[in-house]
Amino acid sequence: MKHKKSSAALFLLVCVTHLAAAPLVDLQLHSQDSIHRVSVPSQLLVECQTAGFANIHVIDGAGKNMSMARISAKKARTVLNTTTAINAVYPLWDRQALPDRSALRVIEQQGLRSLEWNTVTSSETSQRKQRGVLLDSRLFDKDHQAVQLILSADIPESEMIPVQIDISKDLKRWQPLHTDAFLGRWHSEDGNVINKMSIDLPYIALNEHFIRLRWDEALAGEIVIHRAEIISEQQQNTAPPQERIELGAPQSKTMQGKQALIWQFNPPLAIDALQLSTQTLGTNVAVQLQGRVSSESPWRTLSHGSVMHVQYDGKTHNNQPLRVSKERWQALQVLTTGHNAVWPSDMTAVALVPLQQLAFLAQGHAPYRLTCTNQENTWLQLAQLIPGYQQGHEDKLPEASFSLDEPVTPAALQSQSERPPYLLWAILAAGVVVLAAMLIIIIRQLKTTAKDDEQ
């Protein structure tokens, strides 16, 4: 009988230990390097939240914590290349050929500046030699940065032709842009042609500017520019990558005629935004998002928005995510701002959390695992972890991969009412009681055995 009781107690203890165990994610390393990076999967974040653990760790096969450093989330940068034709190409003539005539005139009137170009007769043109060109790039897109100038021109062959490039906004004050540029065209004996008709530009905004190209006086009349194009780049920054965590059913309350939905997180969770969605057509409920960092702290208003799914102008319109400030929140609360507003029955909530990346030093023995505990992490700086660290080195680290056999259910993050915060502590306390009872039983058995031996 005593053996059966001990077995039952041991079975309960094993169950308690299993319930309290932290989730584990096996990592696969694909490099012989010692330092790796890994993205923490949202499934693990959900499981850690459900189990009540706060801190992510990388451990080796013996359970030893690895040295780690956080990798800050970066905005993704997209570069768009655009080719813009410069249609306004004005020749600049040799002054010595026409000392008393200027074909180009700047007119200022009522605060506006315009460019006037006077045509000349063919006899006058025959007397002049072209010394350069003026390109009008004032309508160039202000968000673009010029990186290259491409010319279509007649030039002497088998020569390197130096070109001076200046820019100006008013045709009076000129700023040198390129002093060592050159053009050239060469023919080889086998018929190949090398054209050097492009000039690299120093990544500059050219809107509201004129561009002036000039060449040596000795080449006057031998170079004719027909057309010009500018290749530009536009950099677009997008938000750092995020993970989506579907939240379970919230608590529902009514306060002074307003409906409130509350999601609680134990431990607190860092969230970038809360996406509320519905497929009920005609929904447009104005809402206010509030949050608090602990159960004792007051609610703080974070943002305003709506839950929307409407048809307008032949298109379907949905609401944007509700922005959340950069803190760890113990609870979020969404309130209707209008009286007697009703939540759509199919509304879902998704927490957009920042993608967590970390770098770690693979010491000890495989397998290496991601896990979570309530033990505080000792985070290193990237410069302490990566020898000779410079900005961007973390992006070149080999990335560890992982596989998740059992996906986390959408309702894994439940409200506090559905997942009582003291449930885990109650289970652990029961385990302690069982251990104490087993210890008392064993001590009594030892005493009985000792008395029998004495008799």
XYZ file of C-alpha atoms in Angstrom:
455
model
C 0.000 0.000 0.000
C 2.830 2.344 0.898
C 4.472 1.531 -2.394
C 1.298 2.488 -4.258
C 1.059 5.790 -2.388
C 4.685 6.593 -3.165
C 4.139 5.759 -6.843
C 1.060 7.974 -7.016
C 2.946 10.811 -5.380
C 5.841 10.379 -7.782
C 3.435 10.397 -10.749
C 1.855 13.643 -9.533
C 5.304 15.168 -9.099
C 6.229 14.251 -12.675
C 2.988 15.841 -13.917
C 3.731 19.017 -11.955
C 7.277 19.166 -13.337
C 5.981 18.697 -16.873
C 3.392 21.462 -16.518
C 6.016 23.852 -15.156
C 8.623 23.004 -17.821
C 9.671 25.784 -20.199
C 9.190 25.290 -23.949
C 12.262 24.327 -25.978
C 13.095 25.031 -29.637
C 15.997 23.077 -31.161
C 18.409 25.171 -33.245
C 20.309 23.989 -36.296
C 23.678 25.685 -36.888
C 24.847 25.914 -40.502
C 28.365 27.234 -40.000
C 31.523 26.320 -38.143
C 31.680 29.859 -36.774
C 31.272 30.267 -33.030
C 28.920 33.280 -33.168
C 25.441 32.965 -34.673
C 22.219 34.943 -34.830
C 18.658 33.732 -34.512
C 15.175 35.235 -34.796
C 12.961 34.325 -31.868
C 9.770 32.731 -33.280
C 6.450 34.199 -32.245
C 5.282 30.702 -31.283
C 7.942 30.580 -28.600
C 6.950 34.022 -27.339
C 3.351 32.805 -27.044
C 4.325 29.633 -25.207
C 6.546 31.594 -22.833
C 3.670 33.988 -22.141
C 1.271 31.090 -21.539
C 3.717 29.372 -19.166
C 4.469 32.611 -17.308
C 8.134 32.954 -18.292
C 9.666 36.337 -19.030
C 13.165 35.931 -20.475
C 14.536 34.187 -23.568
C 17.726 32.113 -23.312
C 19.954 30.041 -25.578
C 21.222 26.913 -23.818
C 23.517 24.064 -24.822
C 22.919 20.339 -24.438
C 23.826 20.502 -20.737
C 21.383 23.344 -20.072
C 24.097 25.993 -19.683
C 23.196 29.554 -20.747
C 25.104 30.906 -23.734
C 26.495 34.457 -23.920
C 24.045 36.612 -25.855
C 23.593 40.120 -27.264
C 20.450 41.790 -28.555
C 20.225 42.784 -32.219
C 18.164 45.943 -32.626
C 15.351 45.848 -35.159
C 16.232 47.926 -38.209
C 14.043 49.609 -40.764
C 14.147 47.848 -44.076
C 15.516 50.080 -46.838
C 14.365 49.785 -50.441
C 16.217 51.559 -53.260
C 14.241 52.495 -56.383
C 16.179 53.447 -59.525
C 14.659 55.949 -61.962
C 15.863 57.326 -65.295
C 14.812 60.913 -66.033
C 15.321 62.522 -69.446
C 16.508 66.153 -69.467
C 14.627 67.622 -72.389
C 15.908 71.177 -71.983
C 19.524 71.091 -73.302
C 20.952 74.544 -74.150
C 24.328 74.944 -75.928
C 26.894 77.333 -74.474
C 28.924 79.078 -77.136
C 32.465 80.322 -77.270
C 32.375 83.959 -76.109
C 35.223 85.030 -78.372
C 33.149 84.123 -81.431
C 30.280 86.466 -80.452
C 31.683 89.057 -78.021
C 28.694 91.404 -78.233
C 25.863 88.841 -78.041
C 24.482 86.592 -75.336
C 21.778 84.103 -76.353
C 20.889 83.112 -72.775
C 19.090 85.516 -70.410
C 17.712 85.162 -66.871
C 14.517 87.145 -66.223
C 13.411 87.936 -62.660
C 9.849 89.227 -62.243
C 7.608 89.343 -59.150
C 9.848 86.972 -57.275
C 9.860 84.419 -60.123
C 12.892 83.531 -62.215
C 12.616 82.339 -65.836
C 15.072 81.412 -68.562
C 14.948 83.019 -72.024
C 16.777 81.529 -74.967
C 17.143 83.722 -78.106
C 17.481 81.964 -81.459
C 20.132 83.091 -83.943
C 20.524 82.883 -87.710
C 22.413 80.132 -89.451
C 25.178 82.585 -90.421
C 25.668 83.480 -86.754
C 25.714 79.817 -85.760
C 28.405 79.032 -88.266
C 30.696 81.546 -86.566
C 30.391 80.017 -83.088
C 31.907 77.024 -81.401
C 30.188 75.138 -78.617
C 32.077 75.207 -75.305
C 29.479 73.481 -73.142
C 25.826 72.835 -72.404
C 23.281 73.952 -69.856
C 20.848 71.294 -68.556
C 17.606 72.330 -66.880
C 16.926 69.849 -64.048
C 14.670 72.122 -61.971
C 11.723 69.743 -62.301
C 13.767 66.813 -61.053
C 11.925 64.909 -58.277
C 12.945 66.385 -54.907
C 12.870 62.969 -53.219
C 15.386 61.520 -55.681
C 19.152 61.606 -55.419
C 21.088 61.793 -58.697
C 23.788 59.132 -59.044
C 24.735 59.221 -62.743
C 24.537 61.507 -65.788
C 24.338 59.780 -69.191
C 24.997 61.791 -72.374
C 24.318 61.223 -76.048
C 26.951 63.253 -77.905
C 29.297 63.629 -80.844
C 32.869 63.686 -79.524
C 36.369 63.213 -80.951
C 37.442 59.596 -80.918
C 40.396 58.034 -79.114
C 40.692 60.892 -76.641
C 39.971 61.344 -72.931
C 37.955 64.546 -72.777
C 37.915 66.259 -69.355
C 34.556 67.785 -68.392
C 33.839 70.338 -65.665
C 30.390 70.062 -64.036
C 28.806 72.823 -61.941
C 25.321 73.347 -60.535
C 23.373 76.494 -59.729
C 19.892 77.571 -58.664
C 20.045 81.078 -60.075
C 22.593 80.881 -62.937
C 24.728 83.395 -61.050
C 26.402 81.442 -58.260
C 27.874 78.121 -59.380
C 28.972 75.234 -57.207
C 31.550 72.764 -58.587
C 30.079 69.278 -58.636
C 32.656 67.265 -60.534
C 36.186 68.372 -61.454
C 37.728 65.133 -62.757
C 34.994 63.711 -64.978
C 35.784 62.737 -68.540
C 34.153 61.406 -71.711
C 35.629 59.185 -74.402
C 35.033 56.855 -77.338
C 37.500 54.297 -78.698
C 37.387 51.853 -81.585
C 39.520 48.727 -81.535
C 40.947 46.973 -84.597
C 38.502 44.089 -84.215
C 35.547 46.491 -84.446
C 34.672 46.774 -80.757
C 33.669 50.177 -79.408
C 34.211 51.521 -75.898
C 31.912 54.391 -75.014
C 32.516 56.416 -71.858
C 29.479 58.650 -72.029
C 28.385 58.506 -68.400
C 29.520 60.531 -65.403
C 29.002 59.394 -61.815
C 27.385 62.004 -59.587
C 27.917 62.346 -55.816
C 24.407 61.302 -54.706
C 22.842 64.757 -54.778
C 19.350 66.258 -55.050
C 19.171 68.246 -58.293
C 15.643 69.622 -58.130
C 15.521 73.415 -58.644
C 19.033 73.300 -60.147
C 20.690 73.935 -63.475
C 23.628 71.768 -64.524
C 26.490 73.246 -66.538
C 28.968 71.102 -68.466
C 32.099 72.717 -69.908
C 35.144 71.417 -71.724
C 38.514 72.789 -72.796
C 38.649 75.660 -75.265
C 40.830 73.591 -77.585
C 37.880 71.192 -78.068
C 35.359 73.956 -78.811
C 33.251 73.017 -81.805
C 34.280 69.351 -81.685
C 31.739 68.269 -79.044
C 27.961 68.417 -79.477
C 25.616 67.206 -76.741
C 22.279 65.978 -78.126
C 20.513 64.467 -75.149
C 21.000 63.885 -71.433
C 19.510 61.474 -68.885
C 19.909 61.304 -65.131
C 19.741 58.057 -63.182
C 18.527 58.642 -59.654
C 17.802 56.632 -56.530
C 14.974 56.978 -54.059
C 15.338 55.294 -50.694
C 12.167 54.139 -48.992
C 12.256 53.055 -45.364
C 9.708 50.526 -44.218
C 8.886 49.532 -40.668
C 11.087 46.919 -38.974
C 9.835 43.347 -39.394
C 7.156 42.260 -36.958
C 5.682 39.025 -35.670
C 1.924 38.468 -35.396
C 0.463 36.945 -32.232
C -3.236 36.205 -32.297
C -4.847 37.046 -28.983
C -7.572 35.013 -27.355
C -10.969 36.129 -26.088
C -10.713 39.260 -23.940
C -12.551 40.267 -20.818
C -15.642 42.296 -21.653
C -16.978 45.132 -19.514
C -19.509 47.954 -19.787
C -18.563 51.294 -18.238
C -20.977 54.246 -18.404
C -22.565 52.982 -21.596
C -19.203 52.283 -23.286
C -17.976 48.801 -24.152
C -14.484 47.768 -23.019
C -12.366 44.802 -24.091
C -9.319 43.918 -21.942
C -6.354 41.665 -22.724
C -3.915 40.939 -19.894
C -0.366 39.603 -20.233
C 1.643 37.826 -17.571
C 4.508 38.645 -17.758
C 4.105 42.049 -19.513
C 4.518 42.002 -23.282
C 6.221 44.500 -25.628
C 3.821 45.332 -28.472
C 4.216 47.664 -31.456
C 0.559 47.758 -32.457
C -2.811 46.098 -31.947
C -4.690 45.088 -35.086
C -8.457 44.743 -34.649
C -10.234 43.215 -37.642
C -13.736 42.272 -38.734
C -15.388 40.952 -41.873
C -18.818 42.328 -40.968
C -19.597 44.758 -43.781
C -20.791 48.172 -42.659
C -18.817 48.157 -39.402
C -17.293 51.456 -38.271
C -16.793 51.662 -34.501
C -14.662 54.508 -33.102
C -12.307 53.246 -30.378
C -9.683 54.388 -27.904
C -6.716 52.216 -26.899
C -5.413 52.337 -23.328
C -2.687 50.421 -21.569
C -1.054 49.924 -18.197
C 2.328 48.530 -17.236
C 1.171 46.869 -14.006
C -2.068 46.003 -12.248
C -1.460 48.863 -9.765
C -0.728 51.547 -12.364
C -3.458 53.716 -13.950
C -4.675 53.285 -17.510
C -2.922 55.504 -20.073
C -4.415 56.553 -23.392
C -2.160 55.310 -26.221
C -4.022 56.005 -29.465
C -7.378 56.506 -31.159
C -8.767 54.726 -34.174
C -11.623 52.581 -35.376
C -12.725 49.070 -36.232
C -13.806 49.448 -39.847
C -14.947 47.282 -42.728
C -16.919 49.397 -45.200
C -17.529 49.637 -48.925
C -16.873 53.036 -50.500
C -16.295 54.189 -54.064
C -16.214 50.596 -55.264
C -13.460 49.631 -52.819
C -13.345 47.880 -49.453
C -11.734 49.889 -46.651
C -10.350 48.448 -43.396
C -8.886 50.126 -40.328
C -5.200 50.587 -39.597
C -3.508 49.030 -36.512
C -3.711 50.940 -33.237
C -0.210 52.127 -32.346
C 1.286 51.210 -28.971
C 4.235 52.996 -27.343
C 7.517 51.164 -26.719
C 6.942 49.633 -23.307
C 6.054 46.271 -21.800
C 2.332 46.236 -21.113
C 0.598 44.193 -18.449
C -2.789 44.916 -20.028
C -4.376 46.640 -23.019
C -7.915 47.981 -23.039
C -9.987 49.037 -26.051
C -12.971 51.309 -25.377
C -15.750 52.424 -27.687
C -15.843 56.211 -27.761
C -19.512 56.408 -28.720
C -22.386 55.414 -26.447
C -24.290 52.191 -27.172
C -21.714 51.079 -29.765
C -21.648 47.321 -30.372
C -18.581 45.207 -31.147
C -18.859 43.027 -34.272
C -19.300 39.389 -33.299
C -16.455 38.178 -35.536
C -13.836 40.704 -34.390
C -10.310 39.332 -33.957
C -7.277 40.862 -32.253
C -3.655 40.417 -33.297
C -0.662 41.806 -31.409
C 2.119 43.025 -33.708
C 5.301 42.486 -31.739
C 8.823 43.481 -32.815
C 10.840 40.676 -34.344
C 13.350 39.717 -31.669
C 16.810 38.822 -32.915
C 19.805 37.902 -30.834
C 23.412 36.888 -31.370
C 24.924 34.125 -29.245
C 28.244 32.389 -28.692
C 27.892 28.637 -29.241
C 29.910 27.103 -26.404
C 29.641 23.712 -24.764
C 27.987 20.911 -26.685
C 25.042 20.590 -29.051
C 22.115 20.528 -29.263
C 21.590 24.248 -28.785
C 18.087 25.348 -27.868
C 15.981 28.448 -27.431
C 14.039 28.445 -24.206
C 12.618 30.837 -21.641
C 12.810 31.139 -17.876
C 12.268 33.751 -15.201
C 16.022 34.003 -14.669
C 17.347 37.435 -15.609
C 19.529 37.579 -18.725
C 23.003 39.070 -18.664
C 23.025 40.755 -22.062
C 26.340 41.709 -23.649
C 26.876 44.543 -26.098
C 27.471 43.436 -29.688
C 30.978 44.908 -29.440
C 31.641 42.619 -26.462
C 30.433 39.538 -28.313
C 31.776 40.115 -31.851
C 35.575 40.674 -32.188
C 36.419 43.920 -33.994
C 32.761 44.837 -34.187
C 31.596 47.519 -36.595
C 28.048 48.557 -37.357
C 26.365 46.008 -39.605
C 28.578 43.056 -38.608
C 25.581 41.451 -36.906
C 23.795 41.191 -40.264
C 26.642 39.054 -41.617
C 26.502 36.456 -38.826
C 25.375 32.963 -39.906
C 21.706 32.512 -39.041
C 20.572 29.507 -37.024
C 17.355 27.852 -38.180
C 14.689 25.926 -36.291
C 11.582 23.859 -36.887
C 8.392 23.938 -34.853
C 6.582 20.612 -34.963
C 3.439 21.744 -33.149
C 2.127 25.198 -34.078
C 0.718 27.287 -31.268
C -3.076 27.628 -31.286
C -4.409 31.136 -31.963
C -5.916 31.288 -28.482
C -2.678 30.401 -26.703
C -2.557 33.909 -25.286
C -5.762 34.007 -23.275
C -7.233 36.628 -21.040
C -6.430 36.687 -17.373
C -9.951 35.480 -16.509
C -9.536 32.369 -18.680
C -6.000 31.657 -17.513
C -5.810 32.530 -13.796
C -2.378 33.901 -12.893
C -2.127 31.775 -9.754
C -2.875 28.452 -11.447
C 0.774 27.642 -12.057
C 1.736 28.657 -8.532
C -1.022 26.447 -7.148
C 0.300 23.486 -9.126
C 3.853 24.134 -7.923
C 2.640 24.468 -4.335
C 0.843 21.128 -4.678
C 4.103 19.600 -5.858
C 5.909 20.947 -2.793
C 3.210 19.488 -0.521
C 3.549 16.114 -2.244
C 7.331 16.182 -1.802
C 6.956 17.050 1.873
C 4.463 14.210 2.360
C 6.808 11.764 0.645
C 9.673 12.913 2.866
C 7.568 12.401 6.025
C 6.553 8.917 4.859
C 10.156 7.972 4.178
C 11.310 9.274 7.588
C 8.574 7.288 9.340
C 9.513 4.181 7.419
C 13.145 4.613 8.462
C 12.176 5.036 12.120
C 9.972 1.913 12.028
C 12.773 -0.058 10.418
C 15.254 1.173 13.056
C 12.926 0.089 15.916
C 12.429 -3.340 14.389
C 16.180 -3.759 14.146
C 16.620 -2.808 17.827
C 14.026 -5.401 18.891
